[in-house]
Short mmCIF file of C-alpha atoms in Angstrom, two decimals:
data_model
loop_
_atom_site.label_atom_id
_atom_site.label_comp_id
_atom_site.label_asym_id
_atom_site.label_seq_id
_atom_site.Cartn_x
_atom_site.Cartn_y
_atom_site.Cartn_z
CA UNK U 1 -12.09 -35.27 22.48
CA UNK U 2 -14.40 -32.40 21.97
CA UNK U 3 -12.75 -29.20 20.44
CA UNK U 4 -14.58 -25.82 21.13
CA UNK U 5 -13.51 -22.54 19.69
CA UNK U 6 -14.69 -19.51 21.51
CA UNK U 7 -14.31 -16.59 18.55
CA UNK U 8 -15.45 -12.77 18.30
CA UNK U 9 -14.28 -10.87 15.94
CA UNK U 10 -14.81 -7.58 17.75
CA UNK U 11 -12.58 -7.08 20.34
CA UNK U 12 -13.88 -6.64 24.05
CA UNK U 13 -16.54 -8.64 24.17
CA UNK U 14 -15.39 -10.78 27.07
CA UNK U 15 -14.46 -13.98 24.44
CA UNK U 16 -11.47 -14.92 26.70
CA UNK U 17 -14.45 -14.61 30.10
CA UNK U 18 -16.41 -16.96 28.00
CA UNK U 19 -13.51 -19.80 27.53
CA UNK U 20 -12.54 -19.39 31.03
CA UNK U 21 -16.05 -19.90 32.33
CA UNK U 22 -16.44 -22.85 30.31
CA UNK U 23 -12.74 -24.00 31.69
CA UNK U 24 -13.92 -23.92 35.04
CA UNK U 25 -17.79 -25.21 34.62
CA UNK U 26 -15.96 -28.16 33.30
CA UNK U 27 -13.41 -28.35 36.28
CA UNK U 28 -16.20 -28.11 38.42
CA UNK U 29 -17.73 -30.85 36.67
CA UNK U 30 -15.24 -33.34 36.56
CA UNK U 31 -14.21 -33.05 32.76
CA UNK U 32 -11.05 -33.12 32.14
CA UNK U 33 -10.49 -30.10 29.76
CA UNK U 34 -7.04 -28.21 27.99
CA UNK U 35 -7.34 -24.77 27.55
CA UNK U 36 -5.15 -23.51 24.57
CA UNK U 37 -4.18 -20.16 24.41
CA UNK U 38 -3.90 -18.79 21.04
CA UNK U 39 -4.65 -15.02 21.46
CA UNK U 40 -1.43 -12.99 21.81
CA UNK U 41 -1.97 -11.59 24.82
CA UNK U 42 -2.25 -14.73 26.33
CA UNK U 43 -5.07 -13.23 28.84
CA UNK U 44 -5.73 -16.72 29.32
CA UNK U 45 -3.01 -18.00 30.61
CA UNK U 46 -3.01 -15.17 32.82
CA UNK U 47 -5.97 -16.11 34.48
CA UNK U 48 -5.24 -19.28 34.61
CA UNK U 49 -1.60 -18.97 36.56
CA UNK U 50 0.21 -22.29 34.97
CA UNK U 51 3.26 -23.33 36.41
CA UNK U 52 6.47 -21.60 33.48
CA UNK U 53 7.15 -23.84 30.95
CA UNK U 54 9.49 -24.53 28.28
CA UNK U 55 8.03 -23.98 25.68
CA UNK U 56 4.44 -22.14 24.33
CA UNK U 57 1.77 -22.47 21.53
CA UNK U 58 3.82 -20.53 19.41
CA UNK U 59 6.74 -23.35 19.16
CA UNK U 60 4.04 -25.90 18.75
CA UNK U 61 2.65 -23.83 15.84
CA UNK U 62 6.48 -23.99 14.79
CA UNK U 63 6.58 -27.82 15.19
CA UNK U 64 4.20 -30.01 16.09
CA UNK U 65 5.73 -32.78 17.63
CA UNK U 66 4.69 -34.39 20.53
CA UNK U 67 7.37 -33.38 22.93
CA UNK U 68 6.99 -30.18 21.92
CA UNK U 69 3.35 -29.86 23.12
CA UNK U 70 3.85 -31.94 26.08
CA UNK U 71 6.56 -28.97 26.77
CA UNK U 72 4.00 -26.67 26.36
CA UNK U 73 1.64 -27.85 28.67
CA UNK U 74 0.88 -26.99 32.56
CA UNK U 75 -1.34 -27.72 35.06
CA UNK U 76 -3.22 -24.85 36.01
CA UNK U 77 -3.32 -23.54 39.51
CA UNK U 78 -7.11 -23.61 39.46
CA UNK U 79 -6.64 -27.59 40.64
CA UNK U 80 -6.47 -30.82 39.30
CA UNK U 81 -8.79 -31.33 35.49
CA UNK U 82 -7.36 -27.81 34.10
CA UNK U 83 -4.04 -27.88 31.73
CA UNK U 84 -3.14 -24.97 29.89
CA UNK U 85 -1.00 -25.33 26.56
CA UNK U 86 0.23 -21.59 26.89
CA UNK U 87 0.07 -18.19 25.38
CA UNK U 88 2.44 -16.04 24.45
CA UNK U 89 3.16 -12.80 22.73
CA UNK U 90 5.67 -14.38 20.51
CA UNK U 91 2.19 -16.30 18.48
CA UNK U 92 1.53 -13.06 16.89
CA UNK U 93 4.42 -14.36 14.40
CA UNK U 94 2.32 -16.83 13.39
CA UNK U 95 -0.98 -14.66 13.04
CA UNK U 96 -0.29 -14.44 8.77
CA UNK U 97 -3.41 -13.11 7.21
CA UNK U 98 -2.88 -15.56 4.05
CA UNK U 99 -1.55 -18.86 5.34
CA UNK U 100 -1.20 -22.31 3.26
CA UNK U 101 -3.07 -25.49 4.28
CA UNK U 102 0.26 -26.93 5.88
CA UNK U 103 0.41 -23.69 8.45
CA UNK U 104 -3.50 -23.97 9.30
CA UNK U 105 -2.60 -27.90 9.86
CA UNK U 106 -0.28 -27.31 12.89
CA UNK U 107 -2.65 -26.69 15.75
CA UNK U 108 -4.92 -29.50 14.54
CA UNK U 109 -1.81 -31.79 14.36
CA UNK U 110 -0.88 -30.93 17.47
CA UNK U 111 -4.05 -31.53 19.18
CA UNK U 112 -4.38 -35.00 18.03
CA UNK U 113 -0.86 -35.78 19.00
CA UNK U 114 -2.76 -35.51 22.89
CA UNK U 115 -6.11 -37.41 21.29
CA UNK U 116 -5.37 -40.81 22.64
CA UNK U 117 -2.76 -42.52 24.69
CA UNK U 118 -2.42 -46.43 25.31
CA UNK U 119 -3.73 -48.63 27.91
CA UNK U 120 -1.39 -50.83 29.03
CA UNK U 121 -2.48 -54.46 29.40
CA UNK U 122 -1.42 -57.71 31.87
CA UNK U 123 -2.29 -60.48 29.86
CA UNK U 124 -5.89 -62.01 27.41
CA UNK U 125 -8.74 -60.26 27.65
CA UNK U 126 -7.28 -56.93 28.36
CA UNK U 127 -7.79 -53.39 26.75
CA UNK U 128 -4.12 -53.27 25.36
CA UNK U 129 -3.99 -51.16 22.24
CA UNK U 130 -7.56 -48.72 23.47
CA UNK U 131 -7.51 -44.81 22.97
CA UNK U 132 -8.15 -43.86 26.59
CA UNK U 133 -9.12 -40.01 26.35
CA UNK U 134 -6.27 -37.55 27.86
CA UNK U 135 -8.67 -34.52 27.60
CA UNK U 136 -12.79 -34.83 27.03
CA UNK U 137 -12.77 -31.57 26.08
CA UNK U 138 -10.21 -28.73 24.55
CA UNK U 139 -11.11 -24.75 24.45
CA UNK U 140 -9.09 -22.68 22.12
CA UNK U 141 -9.65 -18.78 22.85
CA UNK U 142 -9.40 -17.27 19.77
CA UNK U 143 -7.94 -13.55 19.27
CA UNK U 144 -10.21 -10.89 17.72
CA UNK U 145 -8.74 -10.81 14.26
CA UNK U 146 -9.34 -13.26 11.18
CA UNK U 147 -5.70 -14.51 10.54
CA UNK U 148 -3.72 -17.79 10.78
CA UNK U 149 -4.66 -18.53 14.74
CA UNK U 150 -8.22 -17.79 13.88
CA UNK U 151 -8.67 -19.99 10.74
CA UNK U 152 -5.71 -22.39 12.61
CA UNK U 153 -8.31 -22.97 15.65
CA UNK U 154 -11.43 -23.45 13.40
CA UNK U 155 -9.40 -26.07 11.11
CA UNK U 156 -9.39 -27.94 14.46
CA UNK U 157 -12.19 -27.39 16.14
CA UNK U 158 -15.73 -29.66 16.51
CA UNK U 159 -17.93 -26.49 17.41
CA UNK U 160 -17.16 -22.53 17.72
CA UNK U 161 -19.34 -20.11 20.38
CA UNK U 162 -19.31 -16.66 18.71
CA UNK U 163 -19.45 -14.42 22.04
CA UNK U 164 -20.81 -11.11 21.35
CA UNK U 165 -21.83 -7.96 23.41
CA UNK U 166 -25.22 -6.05 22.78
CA UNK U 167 -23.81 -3.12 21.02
CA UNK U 168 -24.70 -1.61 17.71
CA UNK U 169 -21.74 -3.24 16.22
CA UNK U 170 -22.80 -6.66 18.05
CA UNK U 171 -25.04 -8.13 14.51
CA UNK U 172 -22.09 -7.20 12.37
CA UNK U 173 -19.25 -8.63 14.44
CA UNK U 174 -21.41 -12.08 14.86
CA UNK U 175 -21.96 -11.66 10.73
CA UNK U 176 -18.37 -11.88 10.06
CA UNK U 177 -17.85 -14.27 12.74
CA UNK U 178 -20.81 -17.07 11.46
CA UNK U 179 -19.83 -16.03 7.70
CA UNK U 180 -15.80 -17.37 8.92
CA UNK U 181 -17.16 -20.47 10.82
CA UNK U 182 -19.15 -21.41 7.27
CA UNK U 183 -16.09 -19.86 5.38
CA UNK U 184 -13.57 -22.76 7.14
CA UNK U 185 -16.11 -25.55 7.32
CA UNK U 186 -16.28 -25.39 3.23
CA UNK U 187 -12.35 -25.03 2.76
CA UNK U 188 -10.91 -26.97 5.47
CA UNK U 189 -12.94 -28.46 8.06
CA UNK U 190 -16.35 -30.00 7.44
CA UNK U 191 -17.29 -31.40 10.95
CA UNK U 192 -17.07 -27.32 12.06
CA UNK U 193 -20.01 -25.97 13.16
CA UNK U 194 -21.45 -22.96 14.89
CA UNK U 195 -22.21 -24.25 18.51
CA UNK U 196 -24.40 -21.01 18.69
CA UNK U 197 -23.99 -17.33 19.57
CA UNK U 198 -23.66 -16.13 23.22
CA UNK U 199 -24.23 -12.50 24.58
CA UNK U 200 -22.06 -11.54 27.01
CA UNK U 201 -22.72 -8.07 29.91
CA UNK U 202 -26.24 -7.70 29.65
CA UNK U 203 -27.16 -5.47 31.76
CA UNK U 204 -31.14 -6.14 33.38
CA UNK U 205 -33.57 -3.43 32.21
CA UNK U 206 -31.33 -1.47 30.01
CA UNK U 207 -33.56 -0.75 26.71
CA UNK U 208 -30.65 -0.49 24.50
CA UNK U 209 -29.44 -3.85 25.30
CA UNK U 210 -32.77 -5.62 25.47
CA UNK U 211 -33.34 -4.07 21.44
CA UNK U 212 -29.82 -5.54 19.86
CA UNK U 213 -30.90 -9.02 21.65
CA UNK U 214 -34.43 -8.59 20.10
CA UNK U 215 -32.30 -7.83 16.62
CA UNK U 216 -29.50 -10.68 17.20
CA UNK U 217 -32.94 -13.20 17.60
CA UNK U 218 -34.39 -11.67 14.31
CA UNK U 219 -30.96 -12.50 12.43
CA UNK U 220 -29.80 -15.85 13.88
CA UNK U 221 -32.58 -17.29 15.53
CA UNK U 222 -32.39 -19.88 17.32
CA UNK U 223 -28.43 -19.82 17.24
CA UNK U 224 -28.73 -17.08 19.83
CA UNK U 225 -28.98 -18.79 23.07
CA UNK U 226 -31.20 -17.97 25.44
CA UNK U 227 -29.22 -17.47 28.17
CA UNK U 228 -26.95 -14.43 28.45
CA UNK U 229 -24.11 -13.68 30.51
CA UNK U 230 -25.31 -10.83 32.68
CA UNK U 231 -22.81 -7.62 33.48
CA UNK U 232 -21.16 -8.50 37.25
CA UNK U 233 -18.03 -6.80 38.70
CA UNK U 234 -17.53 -10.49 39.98
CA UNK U 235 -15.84 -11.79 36.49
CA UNK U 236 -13.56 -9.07 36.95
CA UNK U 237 -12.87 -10.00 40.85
CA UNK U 238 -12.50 -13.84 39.85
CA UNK U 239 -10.09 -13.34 37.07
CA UNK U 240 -8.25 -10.67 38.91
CA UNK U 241 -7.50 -13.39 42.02
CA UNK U 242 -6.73 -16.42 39.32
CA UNK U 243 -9.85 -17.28 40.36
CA UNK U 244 -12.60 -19.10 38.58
CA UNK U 245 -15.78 -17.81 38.50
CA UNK U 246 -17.22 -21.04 39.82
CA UNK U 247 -15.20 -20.37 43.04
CA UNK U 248 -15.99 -16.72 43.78
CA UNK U 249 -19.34 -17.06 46.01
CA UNK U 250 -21.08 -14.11 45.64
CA UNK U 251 -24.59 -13.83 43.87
CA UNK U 252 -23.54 -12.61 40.87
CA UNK U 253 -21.04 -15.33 40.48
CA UNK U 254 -23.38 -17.88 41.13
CA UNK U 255 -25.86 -16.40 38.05
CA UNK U 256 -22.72 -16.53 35.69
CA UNK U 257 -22.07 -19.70 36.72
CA UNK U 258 -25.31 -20.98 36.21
CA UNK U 259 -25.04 -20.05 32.32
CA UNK U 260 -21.56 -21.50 32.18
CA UNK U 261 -22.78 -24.97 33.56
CA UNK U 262 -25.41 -24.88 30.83
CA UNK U 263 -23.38 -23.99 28.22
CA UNK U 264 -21.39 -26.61 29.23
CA UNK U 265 -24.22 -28.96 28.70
CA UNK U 266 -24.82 -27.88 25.15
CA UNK U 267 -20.82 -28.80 24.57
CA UNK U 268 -20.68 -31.87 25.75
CA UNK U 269 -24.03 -32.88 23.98
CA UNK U 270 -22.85 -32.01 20.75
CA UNK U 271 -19.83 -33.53 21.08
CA UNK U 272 -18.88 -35.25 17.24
CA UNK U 273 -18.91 -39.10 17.43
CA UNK U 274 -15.63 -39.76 15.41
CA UNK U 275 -13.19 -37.20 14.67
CA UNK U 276 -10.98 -37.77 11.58
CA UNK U 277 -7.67 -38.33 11.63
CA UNK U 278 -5.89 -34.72 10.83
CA UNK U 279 -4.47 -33.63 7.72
CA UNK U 280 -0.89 -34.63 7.07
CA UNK U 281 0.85 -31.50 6.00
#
């Protein structure tokens, strides 16, 4: 199970676009993915329409347990491969900006409570007692601030995409953002690492965009990637129908797409070989 982290530390820079576009390259790909809304405003789970549930992220961040997750869990209505563990406004409570290790813990925890269930075998020479995978892939959208669901999502994650805009604040938000990643990796997590830095509404032939891309390279290299998420009315269309982007066919769609299903490549690519057992808390 590969965990990805989509983070920005600037706000509106289109970081919950960039999990949902993932969401639904993988969908579209056949892999079956969890999305796990941890920002607030629980945008995500918006777009994604789940069926209600019982519970949300914030009383899995209260307690763990396994029936609690599977309670907040839903399928979304984008089809069959897409679960949502859901959002809420209540998570804020959780958002401390100091939390201990046993708070930072709980998402982690949680996540490998859904890491592996049992095959069930007939009789010799079965597979009883094999981890079969629930989810090959889980995307935690991040909110834009550096508190407890931040630092909770990198103590769990495999990789983190910093999404970024090209503004003049862009190289300072993706700063904080990389200095955070390397920040957790030391203290709590040391199979985190930055998956690499995405810019999101480019805009073709616009100088001032083309000159903070040129100044992002300088900084980070090849972290940037070298595809960009160009500036279509279509994201808003998609996510304004509960749509993914993958399903709105117009050619604008079909460009953002196109960067989604490669990012999507890079993911699953760098997915970690063995993942640790979590931290007991």
């Amino acid at each position: 199970m590969q965990v990805v982290a989509t983070l920005s530390l600037k706000g509106g820079v289109g970081k919950t676009t960039v999990a949902l576009g993932l969401a639904g390259a993988a969908q579209r790909h056949g892999v079956s993915t969890l999305v796990v809304d941890l920002d607030p405003q629980a945008n995500a789970t918006t777009a994604l329409d789940p069926e209600p549930t019982t519970a949300t992220v914030a009383d899995v961040l209260d307690e763990p347990r396994r029936a609690v997750v599977e309670r907040a869990i839903a399928p979304s209505a984008w089809g069959e491969g897409l679960d949502v563990l859901v959002g809420a406004e209540q998570t804020e409570r959780h958002n401390h900006p100091d939390p201990g290790a046993a708070q930072l813990y709980r998402l982690d925890r949680a996540l490998q409570r859904l890491a592996g269930e049992l095959i069930s075998g007939d009789g010799p020479g079965d597979d009883s007692g094999l981890a079969e995978e629930r989810y090959r892939l889980v995307i935690v959208d991040c909110p834009p601030s550096l508190g407890q669901l931040t630092r909770s999502a990198l103590s769990a994650a495999d990789r983190a995409i910093l999404v970024t805009d090209p503004t003049m604040f862009s190289v300072s938000g993706v700063q904080r953002a990389f200095d955070a990643v390397q920040t957790e990796r030391e203290r709590s997590n040391d199979r985190l690492q930055p998956l690499g830095v995405l810019v999101n509404r480019v805009r073709p032939r616009n100088t001032e965009h083309e000159f903070r891309i040129a100044e992002l390279r300088e900084l980070f290299g090849p972290l940037v990637f070298n595809s960009v998420l160009p500036d279509r009315s279509a994201v808003q269309q998609a996510q304004g129908a509960c749509l993914p982007i993958q399903a709105w066919d117009t050619p604008g769609a079909r460009d953002i797409s196109a960067v989604f299903s490669s990012l999507l490549g890079r993911v699953l690519r760098s997915a970690s070989r063995h993942r640790p057992p979590a931290a007991s808390a």
